[in-house]
Short mmCIF file of C-alpha atoms in Angstrom, two decimals:
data_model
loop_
_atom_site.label_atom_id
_atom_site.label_comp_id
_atom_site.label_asym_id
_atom_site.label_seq_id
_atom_site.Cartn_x
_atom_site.Cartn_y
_atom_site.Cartn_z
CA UNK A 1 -68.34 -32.56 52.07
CA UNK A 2 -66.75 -31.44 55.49
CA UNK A 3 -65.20 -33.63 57.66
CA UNK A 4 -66.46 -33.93 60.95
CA UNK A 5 -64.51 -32.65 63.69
CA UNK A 6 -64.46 -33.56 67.64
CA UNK A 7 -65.58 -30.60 69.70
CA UNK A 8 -63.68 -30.31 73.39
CA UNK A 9 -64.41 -27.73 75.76
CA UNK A 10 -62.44 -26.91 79.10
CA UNK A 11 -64.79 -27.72 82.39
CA UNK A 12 -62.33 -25.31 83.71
CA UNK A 13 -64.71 -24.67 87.66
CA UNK A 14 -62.85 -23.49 90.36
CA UNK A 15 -59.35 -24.33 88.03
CA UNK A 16 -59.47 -28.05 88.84
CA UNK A 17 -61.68 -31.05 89.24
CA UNK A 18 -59.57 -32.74 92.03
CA UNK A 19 -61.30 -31.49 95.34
CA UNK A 20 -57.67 -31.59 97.21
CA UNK A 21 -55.85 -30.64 93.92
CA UNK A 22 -55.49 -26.86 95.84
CA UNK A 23 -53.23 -28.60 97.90
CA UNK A 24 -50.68 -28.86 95.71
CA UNK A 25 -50.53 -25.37 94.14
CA UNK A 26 -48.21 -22.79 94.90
CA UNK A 27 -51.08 -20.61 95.39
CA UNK A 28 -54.16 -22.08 96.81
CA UNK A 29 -56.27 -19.14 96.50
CA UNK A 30 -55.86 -19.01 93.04
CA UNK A 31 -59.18 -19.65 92.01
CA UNK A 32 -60.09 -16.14 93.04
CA UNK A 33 -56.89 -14.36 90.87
CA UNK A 34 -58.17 -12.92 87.77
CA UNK A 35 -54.78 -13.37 86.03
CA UNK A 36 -54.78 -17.69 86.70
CA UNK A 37 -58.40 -17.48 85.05
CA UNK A 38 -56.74 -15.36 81.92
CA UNK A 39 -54.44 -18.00 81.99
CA UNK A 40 -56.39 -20.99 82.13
CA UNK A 41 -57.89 -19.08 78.69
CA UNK A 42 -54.62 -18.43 77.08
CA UNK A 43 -53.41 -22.32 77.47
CA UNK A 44 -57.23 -23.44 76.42
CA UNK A 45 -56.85 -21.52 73.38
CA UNK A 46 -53.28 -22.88 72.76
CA UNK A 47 -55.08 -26.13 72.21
CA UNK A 48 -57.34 -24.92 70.03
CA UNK A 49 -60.16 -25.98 72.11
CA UNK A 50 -63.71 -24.63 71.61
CA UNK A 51 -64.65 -23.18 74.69
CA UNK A 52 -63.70 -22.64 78.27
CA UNK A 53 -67.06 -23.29 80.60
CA UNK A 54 -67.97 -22.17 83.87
CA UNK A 55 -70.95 -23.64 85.86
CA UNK A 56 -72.50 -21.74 88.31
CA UNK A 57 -74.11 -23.23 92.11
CA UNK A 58 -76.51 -21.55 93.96
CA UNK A 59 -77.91 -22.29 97.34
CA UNK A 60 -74.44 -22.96 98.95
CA UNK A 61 -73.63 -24.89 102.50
CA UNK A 62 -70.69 -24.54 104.57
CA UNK A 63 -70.13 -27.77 102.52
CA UNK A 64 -69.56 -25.81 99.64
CA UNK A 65 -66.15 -23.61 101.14
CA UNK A 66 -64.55 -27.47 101.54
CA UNK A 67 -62.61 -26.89 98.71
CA UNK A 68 -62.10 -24.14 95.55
CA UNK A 69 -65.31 -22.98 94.24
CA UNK A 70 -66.86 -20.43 91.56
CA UNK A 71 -66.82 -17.35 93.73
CA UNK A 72 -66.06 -14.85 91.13
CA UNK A 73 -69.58 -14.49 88.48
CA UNK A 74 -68.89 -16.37 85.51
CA UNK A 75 -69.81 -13.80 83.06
CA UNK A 76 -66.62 -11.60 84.84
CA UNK A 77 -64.55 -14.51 84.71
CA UNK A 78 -65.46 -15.17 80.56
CA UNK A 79 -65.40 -11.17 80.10
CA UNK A 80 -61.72 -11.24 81.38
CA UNK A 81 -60.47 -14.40 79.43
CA UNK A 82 -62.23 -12.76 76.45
CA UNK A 83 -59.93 -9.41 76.32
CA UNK A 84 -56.74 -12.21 77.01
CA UNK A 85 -58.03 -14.31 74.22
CA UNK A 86 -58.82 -13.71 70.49
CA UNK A 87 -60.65 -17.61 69.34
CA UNK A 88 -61.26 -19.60 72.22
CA UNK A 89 -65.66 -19.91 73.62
CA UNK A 90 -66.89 -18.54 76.29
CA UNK A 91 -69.48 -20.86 78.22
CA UNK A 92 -71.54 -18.84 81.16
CA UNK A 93 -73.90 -20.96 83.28
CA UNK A 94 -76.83 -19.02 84.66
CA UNK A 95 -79.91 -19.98 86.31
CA UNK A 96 -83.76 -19.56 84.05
CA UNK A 97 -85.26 -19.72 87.57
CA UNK A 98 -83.76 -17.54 89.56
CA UNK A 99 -82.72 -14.53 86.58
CA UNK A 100 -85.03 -12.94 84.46
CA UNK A 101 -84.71 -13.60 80.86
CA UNK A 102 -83.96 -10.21 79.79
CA UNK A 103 -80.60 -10.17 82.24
CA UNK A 104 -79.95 -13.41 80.63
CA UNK A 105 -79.97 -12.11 77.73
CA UNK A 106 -78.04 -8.75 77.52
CA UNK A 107 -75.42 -10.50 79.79
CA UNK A 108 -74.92 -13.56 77.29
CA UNK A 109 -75.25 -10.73 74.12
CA UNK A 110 -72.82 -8.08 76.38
CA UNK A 111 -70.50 -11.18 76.19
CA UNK A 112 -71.09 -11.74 72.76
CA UNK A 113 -70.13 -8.33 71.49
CA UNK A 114 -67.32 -7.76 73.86
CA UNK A 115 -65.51 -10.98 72.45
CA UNK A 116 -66.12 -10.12 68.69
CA UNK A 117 -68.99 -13.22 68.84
CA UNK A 118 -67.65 -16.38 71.10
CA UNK A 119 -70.28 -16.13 73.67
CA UNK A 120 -72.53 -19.22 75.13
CA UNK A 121 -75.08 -19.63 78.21
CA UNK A 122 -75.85 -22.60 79.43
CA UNK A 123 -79.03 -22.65 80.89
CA UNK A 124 -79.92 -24.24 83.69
CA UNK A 125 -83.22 -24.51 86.37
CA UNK A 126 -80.90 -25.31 89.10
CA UNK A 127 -80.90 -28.55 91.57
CA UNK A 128 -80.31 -27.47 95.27
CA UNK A 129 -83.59 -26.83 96.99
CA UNK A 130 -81.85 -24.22 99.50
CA UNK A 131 -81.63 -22.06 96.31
CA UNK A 132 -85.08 -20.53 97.35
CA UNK A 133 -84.48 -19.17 100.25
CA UNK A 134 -81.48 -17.23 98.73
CA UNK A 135 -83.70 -15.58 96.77
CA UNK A 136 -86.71 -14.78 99.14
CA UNK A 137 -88.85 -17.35 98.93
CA UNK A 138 -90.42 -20.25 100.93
CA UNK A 139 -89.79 -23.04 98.82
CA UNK A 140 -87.44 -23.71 95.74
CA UNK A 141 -89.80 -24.38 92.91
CA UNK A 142 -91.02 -27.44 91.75
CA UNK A 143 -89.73 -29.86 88.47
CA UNK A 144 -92.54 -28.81 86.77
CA UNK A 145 -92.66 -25.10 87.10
CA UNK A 146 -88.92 -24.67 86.45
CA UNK A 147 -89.07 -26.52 83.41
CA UNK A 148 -92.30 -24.59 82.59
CA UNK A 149 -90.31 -21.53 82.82
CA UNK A 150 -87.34 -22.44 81.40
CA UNK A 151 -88.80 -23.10 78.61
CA UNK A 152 -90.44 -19.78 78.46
CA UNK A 153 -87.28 -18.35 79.68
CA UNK A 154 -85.48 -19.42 76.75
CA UNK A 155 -88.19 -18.49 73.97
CA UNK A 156 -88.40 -15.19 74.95
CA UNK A 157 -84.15 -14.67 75.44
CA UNK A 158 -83.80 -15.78 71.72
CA UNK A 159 -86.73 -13.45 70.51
CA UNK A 160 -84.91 -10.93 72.23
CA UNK A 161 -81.48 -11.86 70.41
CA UNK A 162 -83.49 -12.13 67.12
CA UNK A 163 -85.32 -8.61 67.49
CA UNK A 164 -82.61 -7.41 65.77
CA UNK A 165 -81.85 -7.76 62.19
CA UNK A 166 -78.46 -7.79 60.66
CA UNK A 167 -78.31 -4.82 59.41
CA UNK A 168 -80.24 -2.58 61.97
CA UNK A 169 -77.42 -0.22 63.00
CA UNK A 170 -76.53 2.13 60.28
CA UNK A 171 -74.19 4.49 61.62
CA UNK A 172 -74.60 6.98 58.92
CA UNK A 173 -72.90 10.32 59.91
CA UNK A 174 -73.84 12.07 56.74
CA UNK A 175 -77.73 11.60 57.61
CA UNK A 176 -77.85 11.31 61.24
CA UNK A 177 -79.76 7.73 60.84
CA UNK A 178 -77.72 5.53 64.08
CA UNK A 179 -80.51 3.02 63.66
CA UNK A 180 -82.71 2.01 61.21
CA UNK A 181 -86.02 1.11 63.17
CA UNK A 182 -87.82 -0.73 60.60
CA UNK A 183 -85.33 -3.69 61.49
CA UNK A 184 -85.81 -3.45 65.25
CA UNK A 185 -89.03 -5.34 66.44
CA UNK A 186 -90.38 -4.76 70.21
CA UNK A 187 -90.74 -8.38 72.23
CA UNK A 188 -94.31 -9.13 73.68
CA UNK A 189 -94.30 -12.34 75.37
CA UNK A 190 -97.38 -13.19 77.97
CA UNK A 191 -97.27 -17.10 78.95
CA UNK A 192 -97.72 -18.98 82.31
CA UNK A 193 -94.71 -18.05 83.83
CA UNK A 194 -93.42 -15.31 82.14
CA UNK A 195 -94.80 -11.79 81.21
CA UNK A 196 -92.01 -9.46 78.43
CA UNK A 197 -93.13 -6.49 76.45
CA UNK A 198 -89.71 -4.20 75.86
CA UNK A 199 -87.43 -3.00 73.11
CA UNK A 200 -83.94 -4.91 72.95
CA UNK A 201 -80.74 -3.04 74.03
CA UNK A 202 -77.80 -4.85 72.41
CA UNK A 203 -77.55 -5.64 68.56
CA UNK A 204 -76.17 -8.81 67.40
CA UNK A 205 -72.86 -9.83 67.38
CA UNK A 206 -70.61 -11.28 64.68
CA UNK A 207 -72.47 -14.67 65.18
CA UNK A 208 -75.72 -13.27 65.77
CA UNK A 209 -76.06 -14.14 68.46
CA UNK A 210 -74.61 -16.51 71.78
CA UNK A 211 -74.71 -20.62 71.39
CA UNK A 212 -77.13 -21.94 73.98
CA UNK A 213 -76.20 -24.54 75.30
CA UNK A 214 -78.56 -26.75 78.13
CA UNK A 215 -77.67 -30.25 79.97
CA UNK A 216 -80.61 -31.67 81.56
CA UNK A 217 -81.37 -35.64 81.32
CA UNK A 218 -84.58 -35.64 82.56
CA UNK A 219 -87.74 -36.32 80.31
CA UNK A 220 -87.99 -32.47 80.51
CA UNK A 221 -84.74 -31.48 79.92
CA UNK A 222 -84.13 -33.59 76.74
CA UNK A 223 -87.52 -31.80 75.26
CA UNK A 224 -85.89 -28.27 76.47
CA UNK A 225 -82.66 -29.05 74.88
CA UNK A 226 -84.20 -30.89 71.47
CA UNK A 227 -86.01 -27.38 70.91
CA UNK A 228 -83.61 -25.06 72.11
CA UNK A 229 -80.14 -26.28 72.51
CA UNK A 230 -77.21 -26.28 70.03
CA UNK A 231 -75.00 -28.17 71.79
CA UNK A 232 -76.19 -30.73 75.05
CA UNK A 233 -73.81 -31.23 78.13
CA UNK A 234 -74.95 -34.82 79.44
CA UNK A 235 -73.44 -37.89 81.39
CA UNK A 236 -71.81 -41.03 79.75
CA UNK A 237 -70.64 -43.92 81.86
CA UNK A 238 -70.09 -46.74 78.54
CA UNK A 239 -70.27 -46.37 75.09
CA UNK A 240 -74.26 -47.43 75.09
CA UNK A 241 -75.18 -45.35 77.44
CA UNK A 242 -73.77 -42.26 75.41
CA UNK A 243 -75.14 -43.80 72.25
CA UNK A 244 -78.25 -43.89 73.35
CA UNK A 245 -78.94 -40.68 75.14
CA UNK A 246 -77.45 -38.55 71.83
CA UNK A 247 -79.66 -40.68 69.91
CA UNK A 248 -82.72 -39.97 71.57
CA UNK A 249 -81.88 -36.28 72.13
CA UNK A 250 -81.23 -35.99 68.47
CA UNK A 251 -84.51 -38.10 67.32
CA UNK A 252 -86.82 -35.58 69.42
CA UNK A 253 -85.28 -32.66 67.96
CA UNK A 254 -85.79 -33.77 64.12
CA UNK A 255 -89.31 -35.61 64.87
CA UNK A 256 -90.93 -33.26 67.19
CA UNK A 257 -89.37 -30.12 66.64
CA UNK A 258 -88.30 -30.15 63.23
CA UNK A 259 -85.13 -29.39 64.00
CA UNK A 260 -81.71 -31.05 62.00
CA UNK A 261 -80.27 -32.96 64.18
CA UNK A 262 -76.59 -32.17 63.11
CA UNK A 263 -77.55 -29.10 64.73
CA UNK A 264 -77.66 -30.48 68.14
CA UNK A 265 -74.39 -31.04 69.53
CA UNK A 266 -73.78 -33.88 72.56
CA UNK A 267 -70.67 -33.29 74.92
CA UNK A 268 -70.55 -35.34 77.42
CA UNK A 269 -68.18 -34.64 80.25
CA UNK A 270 -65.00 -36.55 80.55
CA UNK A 271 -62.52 -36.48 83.12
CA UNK A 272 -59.01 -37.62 81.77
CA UNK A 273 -56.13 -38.58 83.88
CA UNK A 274 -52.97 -38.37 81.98
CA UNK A 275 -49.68 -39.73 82.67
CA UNK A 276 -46.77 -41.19 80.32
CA UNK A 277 -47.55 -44.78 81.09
CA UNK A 278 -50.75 -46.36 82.80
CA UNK A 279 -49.04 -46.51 85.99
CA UNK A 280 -47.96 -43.14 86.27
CA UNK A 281 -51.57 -42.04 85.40
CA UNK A 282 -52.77 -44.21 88.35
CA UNK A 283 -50.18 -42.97 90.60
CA UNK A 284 -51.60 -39.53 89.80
CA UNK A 285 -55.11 -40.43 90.34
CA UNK A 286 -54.03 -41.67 93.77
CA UNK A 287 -52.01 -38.58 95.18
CA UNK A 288 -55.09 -36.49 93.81
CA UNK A 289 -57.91 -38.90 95.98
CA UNK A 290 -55.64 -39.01 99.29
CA UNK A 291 -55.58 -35.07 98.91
CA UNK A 292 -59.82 -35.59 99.71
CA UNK A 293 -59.82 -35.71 103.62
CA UNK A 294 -63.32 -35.71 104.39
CA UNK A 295 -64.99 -39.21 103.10
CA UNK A 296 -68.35 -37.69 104.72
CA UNK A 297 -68.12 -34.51 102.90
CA UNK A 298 -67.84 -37.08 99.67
CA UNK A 299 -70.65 -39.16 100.82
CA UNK A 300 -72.72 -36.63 101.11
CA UNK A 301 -72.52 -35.35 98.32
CA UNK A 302 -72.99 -38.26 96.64
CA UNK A 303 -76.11 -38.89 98.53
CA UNK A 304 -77.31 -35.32 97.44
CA UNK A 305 -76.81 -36.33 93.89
CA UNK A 306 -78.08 -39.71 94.02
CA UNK A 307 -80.88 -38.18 95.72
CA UNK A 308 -80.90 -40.49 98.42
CA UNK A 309 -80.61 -39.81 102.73
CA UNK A 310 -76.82 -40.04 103.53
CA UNK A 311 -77.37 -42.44 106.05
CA UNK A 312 -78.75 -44.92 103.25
CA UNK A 313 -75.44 -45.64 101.91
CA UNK A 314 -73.43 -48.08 103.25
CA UNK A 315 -69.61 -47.81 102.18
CA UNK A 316 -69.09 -51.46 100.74
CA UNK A 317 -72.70 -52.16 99.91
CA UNK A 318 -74.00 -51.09 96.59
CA UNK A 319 -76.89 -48.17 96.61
CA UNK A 320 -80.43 -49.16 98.24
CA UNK A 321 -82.09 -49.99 95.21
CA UNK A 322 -85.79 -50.70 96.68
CA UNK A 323 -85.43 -46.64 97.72
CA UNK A 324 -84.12 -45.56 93.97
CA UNK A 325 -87.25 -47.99 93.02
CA UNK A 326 -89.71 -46.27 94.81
CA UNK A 327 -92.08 -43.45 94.07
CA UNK A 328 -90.36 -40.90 96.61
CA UNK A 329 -87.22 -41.04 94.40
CA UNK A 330 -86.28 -37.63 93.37
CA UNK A 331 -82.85 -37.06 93.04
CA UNK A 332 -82.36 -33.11 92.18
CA UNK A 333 -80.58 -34.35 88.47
CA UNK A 334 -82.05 -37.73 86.92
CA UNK A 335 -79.73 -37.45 83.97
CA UNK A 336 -76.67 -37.45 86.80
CA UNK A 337 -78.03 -39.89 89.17
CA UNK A 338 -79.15 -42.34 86.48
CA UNK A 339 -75.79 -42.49 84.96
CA UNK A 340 -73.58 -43.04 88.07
CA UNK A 341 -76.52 -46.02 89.11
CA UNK A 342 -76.73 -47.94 85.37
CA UNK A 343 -72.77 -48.21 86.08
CA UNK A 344 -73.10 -49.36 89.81
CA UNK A 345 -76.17 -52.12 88.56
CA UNK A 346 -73.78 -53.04 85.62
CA UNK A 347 -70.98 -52.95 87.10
CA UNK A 348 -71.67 -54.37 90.71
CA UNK A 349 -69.93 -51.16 92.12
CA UNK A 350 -70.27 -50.58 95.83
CA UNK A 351 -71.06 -46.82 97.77
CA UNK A 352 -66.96 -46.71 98.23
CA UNK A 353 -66.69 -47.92 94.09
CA UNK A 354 -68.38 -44.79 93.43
CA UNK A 355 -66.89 -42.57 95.93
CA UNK A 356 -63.48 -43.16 93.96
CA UNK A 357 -64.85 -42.80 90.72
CA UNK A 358 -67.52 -40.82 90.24
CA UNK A 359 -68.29 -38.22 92.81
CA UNK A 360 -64.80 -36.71 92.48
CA UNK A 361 -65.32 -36.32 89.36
CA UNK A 362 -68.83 -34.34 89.91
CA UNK A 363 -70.80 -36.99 88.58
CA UNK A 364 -68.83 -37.55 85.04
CA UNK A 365 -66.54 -40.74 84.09
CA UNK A 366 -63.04 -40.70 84.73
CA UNK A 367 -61.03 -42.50 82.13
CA UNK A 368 -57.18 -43.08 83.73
CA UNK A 369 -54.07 -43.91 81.23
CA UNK A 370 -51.92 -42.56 78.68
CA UNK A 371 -53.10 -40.06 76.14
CA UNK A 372 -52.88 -43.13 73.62
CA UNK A 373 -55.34 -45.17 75.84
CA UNK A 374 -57.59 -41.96 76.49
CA UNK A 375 -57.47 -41.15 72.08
CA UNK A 376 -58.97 -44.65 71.86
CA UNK A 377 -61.69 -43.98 73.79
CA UNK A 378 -62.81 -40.61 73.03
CA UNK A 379 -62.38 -41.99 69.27
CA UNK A 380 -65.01 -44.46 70.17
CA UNK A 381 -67.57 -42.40 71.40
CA UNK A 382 -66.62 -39.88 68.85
CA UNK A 383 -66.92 -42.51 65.36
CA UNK A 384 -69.86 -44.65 67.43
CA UNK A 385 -72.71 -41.69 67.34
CA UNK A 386 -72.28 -41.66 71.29
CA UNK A 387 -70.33 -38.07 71.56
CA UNK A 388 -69.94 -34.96 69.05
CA UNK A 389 -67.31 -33.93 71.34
CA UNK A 390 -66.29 -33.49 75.23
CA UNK A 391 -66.80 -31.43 78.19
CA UNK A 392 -63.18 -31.94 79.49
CA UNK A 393 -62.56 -32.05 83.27
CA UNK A 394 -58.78 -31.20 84.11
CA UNK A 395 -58.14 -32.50 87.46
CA UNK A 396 -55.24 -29.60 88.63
CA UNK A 397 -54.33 -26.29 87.21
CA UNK A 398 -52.23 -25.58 85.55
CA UNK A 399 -50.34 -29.00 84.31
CA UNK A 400 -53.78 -31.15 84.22
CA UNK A 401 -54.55 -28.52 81.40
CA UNK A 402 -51.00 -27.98 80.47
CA UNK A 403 -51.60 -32.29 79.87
CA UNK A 404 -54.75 -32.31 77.89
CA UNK A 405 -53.51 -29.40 75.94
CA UNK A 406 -49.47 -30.63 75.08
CA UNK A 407 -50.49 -34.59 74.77
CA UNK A 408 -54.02 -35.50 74.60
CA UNK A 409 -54.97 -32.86 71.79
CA UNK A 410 -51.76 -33.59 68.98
CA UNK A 411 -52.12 -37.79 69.85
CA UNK A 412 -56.43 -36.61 68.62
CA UNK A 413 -55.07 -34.48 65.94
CA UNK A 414 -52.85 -37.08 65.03
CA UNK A 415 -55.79 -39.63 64.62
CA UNK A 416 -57.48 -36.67 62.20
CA UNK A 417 -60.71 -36.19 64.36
CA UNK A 418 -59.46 -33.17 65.76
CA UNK A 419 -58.45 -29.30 64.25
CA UNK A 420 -55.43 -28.39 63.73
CA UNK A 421 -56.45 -24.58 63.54
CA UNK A 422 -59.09 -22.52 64.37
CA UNK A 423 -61.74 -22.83 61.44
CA UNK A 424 -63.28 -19.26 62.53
CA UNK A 425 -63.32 -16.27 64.41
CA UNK A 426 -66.42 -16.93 66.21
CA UNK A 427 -67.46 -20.02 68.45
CA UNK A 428 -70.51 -20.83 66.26
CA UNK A 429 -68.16 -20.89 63.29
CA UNK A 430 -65.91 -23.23 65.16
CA UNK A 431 -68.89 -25.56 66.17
CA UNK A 432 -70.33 -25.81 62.90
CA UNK A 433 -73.30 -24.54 63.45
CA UNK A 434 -75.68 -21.84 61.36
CA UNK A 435 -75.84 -18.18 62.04
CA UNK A 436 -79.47 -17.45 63.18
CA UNK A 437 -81.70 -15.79 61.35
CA UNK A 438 -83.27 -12.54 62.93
CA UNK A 439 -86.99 -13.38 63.39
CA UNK A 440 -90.31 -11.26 63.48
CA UNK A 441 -91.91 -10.89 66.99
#
């Protein structure tokens, strides 16, 4: 029997969590250099972590330029750390609402093949309402209809993956057969949303094709990612919190979609701040939040994510709770928002509380201390059934990552819950997880 090993990713957007972290780089346009982002890959893969992920925003505000952001697409980004890279993931966010499903799906497989099978998506139906008018139209759609889609979205991008059998391309020079077409199968999708009759493009890759990967914590995005997902991005504030959502995600996969739920991976996100003794780690965490100038450019976006009008939230008051209580309470993420409010009801945490220490940290907990301190509770999670692994948030780049990667990772490996080499070439083979049969359409 295998031993189980924790999964850790790099949440490597815009180089560094810290919003003010720029500030103390030599170059603070580095997010858009090609060669930091090969890099950032390089040192990822030095700790043997899984993956390096990328998010994605769309529908930006001049709030959005207050600090480093994703300008560069992620699949460029993850196609350059590839060729600098031989085992290390490649996570690409990308939007089911506002790209077809067949540009998802030869850029994910495109990925796939260029980087000898590491490839993800992460597929998302994207929060900010101005993302409609981006794109042309008069409203951004709906809960319901991007769900609805996203669903279809990602049925039809895996048919389109599995079109292709194994053994498809031949390549025999002798008889002039390139392809065998008996293991090729044309897609014909027609649902609510989504109409798809075409051939497939790209063959599989050495894992057959890319991880998908989803992180909604809504009632709808736990039933997308129980039927789809092979690994769940999600929010965890305490140990029960974490418990329970990877318990119910993985109950609704095995009971209503007959999936096993070992194949469902939960990675929550974790922001670690390391230093060599608790106070050095605070003293960290401090330079990094009096980098942040702008408390209203933090308040608001903590208002956006909580759902709530700014002018609701009263510094040292905790959040309105008869407005979160009402029926016009939609935040744009209820997995997010729900998380950061269990911990201010819990934990009596005031609108400044959770400026300082969860909005920094987009949303995700923030655990401060020593790499000892941070072991112990990643262990917890980890041995507890609350976390398969963690969506790791390096505050500053390069020696946030330089930390994680040079402390954090031998003080886990010395524990024995975490690799001490690659297990495979290929990021499936590194999570665990089956390669996927090809399917009939």
């Amino acid at each position: 029997m295998s031993t189980r090993r924790l999964h850790l990713n790099v949440n490597a957007n815009a180089l560094g969590r810290a919003p003010g972290g720029w500030r103390l780089r030599d170059d603070p346009l580095g997010f858009l250099d090609i060669d930091e982002w090969e890099n950032l890959g390089r040192t990822a893969e030095r700790g043997l972590l899984d993956a390096v992920f990328l998010a994605e925003t769309l529908g930006f505000s001049q709030q959005d330029f207050t600090r480093p952001w994703n300008a560069i697409d992620p699949f460029v980004v993850l196609t350059a750390i590839a060729r600098a890279t031989t085992h290390v993931g490649l996570v690409a966010t990308v939007s089911s609402t506002y790209r077809h499903p067949y540009h998802i799906a030869r850029l994910g497989s495109s990925l796939d093949l260029v980087s000898g099978g590491r490839a993800a998506v992460n597929v998302v139906t994207t929060q900010s309402p101005r993302a409609g008018a981006q794109f042309g139209l008069d409203a951004h759609p709906d809960r319901d209809a991007r769900y609805g889609r996203a669903d279809e979205a990602i049925a039809v991008i895996r048919a389109l993956w599995e079109s292709w059998d194994p053994d498809a391309l031949v390549g025999d020079k002798a008889s002039g057969e390139l392809t065998d077409l008996t293991k090729v199968r044309e897609v014909d999708h027609v649902g609510e949303h989504l109409r798809v009759k075409t051939w497939y493009q790209v063959p599989r890759s050495p894992q057959g094709h890319p991880v998908v990967l989803q992180a909604g914590a809504s009632e709808q995005g736990i039933d997308l990612a129980a039927k789809y997902a092979d690994a769940v991005f999600c929010a965890a504030h305490n140990l029960q919190q974490g418990k329970d959502f990877a318990a119910k995600v993985k109950a609704r996969a095995r009971d209503v979609h007959g999936r096993d739920p070992d194949d469902v991976l939960i990675l929550p996100g974790l922001w670690p701040v390391i230093g060599s003794t608790e106070a050095e780690a605070r003293e960290r965490r401090d330079l990094l939040a009096g980098l942040s100038t702008d408390t209203t450019d933090a308040l608001t976006s903590l208002a956006a994510q909580l759902g709530l009008p700014v002018d609701s939230l009263e510094l040292d008051r905790q959040p309105p709770w008869d407005l979160i209580n009402s029926p016009e309470w939609k935040p744009s993420s209820y997995g997010f928002a729900n998380s950061v409010l269990q911990s201010a009801r819990n934990e009596n945490l005031t609108v400044r509380d959770l400026l300082d220490r969860h909005i920094a940290g987009g949303g995700h907990r923030m655990v401060v201390g020593t790499p000892e301190q941070i072991a112990d509770e990643m262990e917890a999670y980890f041995t507890e059934g609350a976390a398969d692994g963690f969506n790791l948030n390096h505050d500053l780049y390069p020696d946030g990552l330089d930390l994680i990667v040079d402390h954090l990772v031998p003080e886990l490996q010395r524990r024995g819950i975490f690799r001490k080499e690659y297990e495979a070439s290929t990021l499936r083979g590194n999570l665990g997880l089956p390669i996927p049969a090809a399917t009939s359409v």
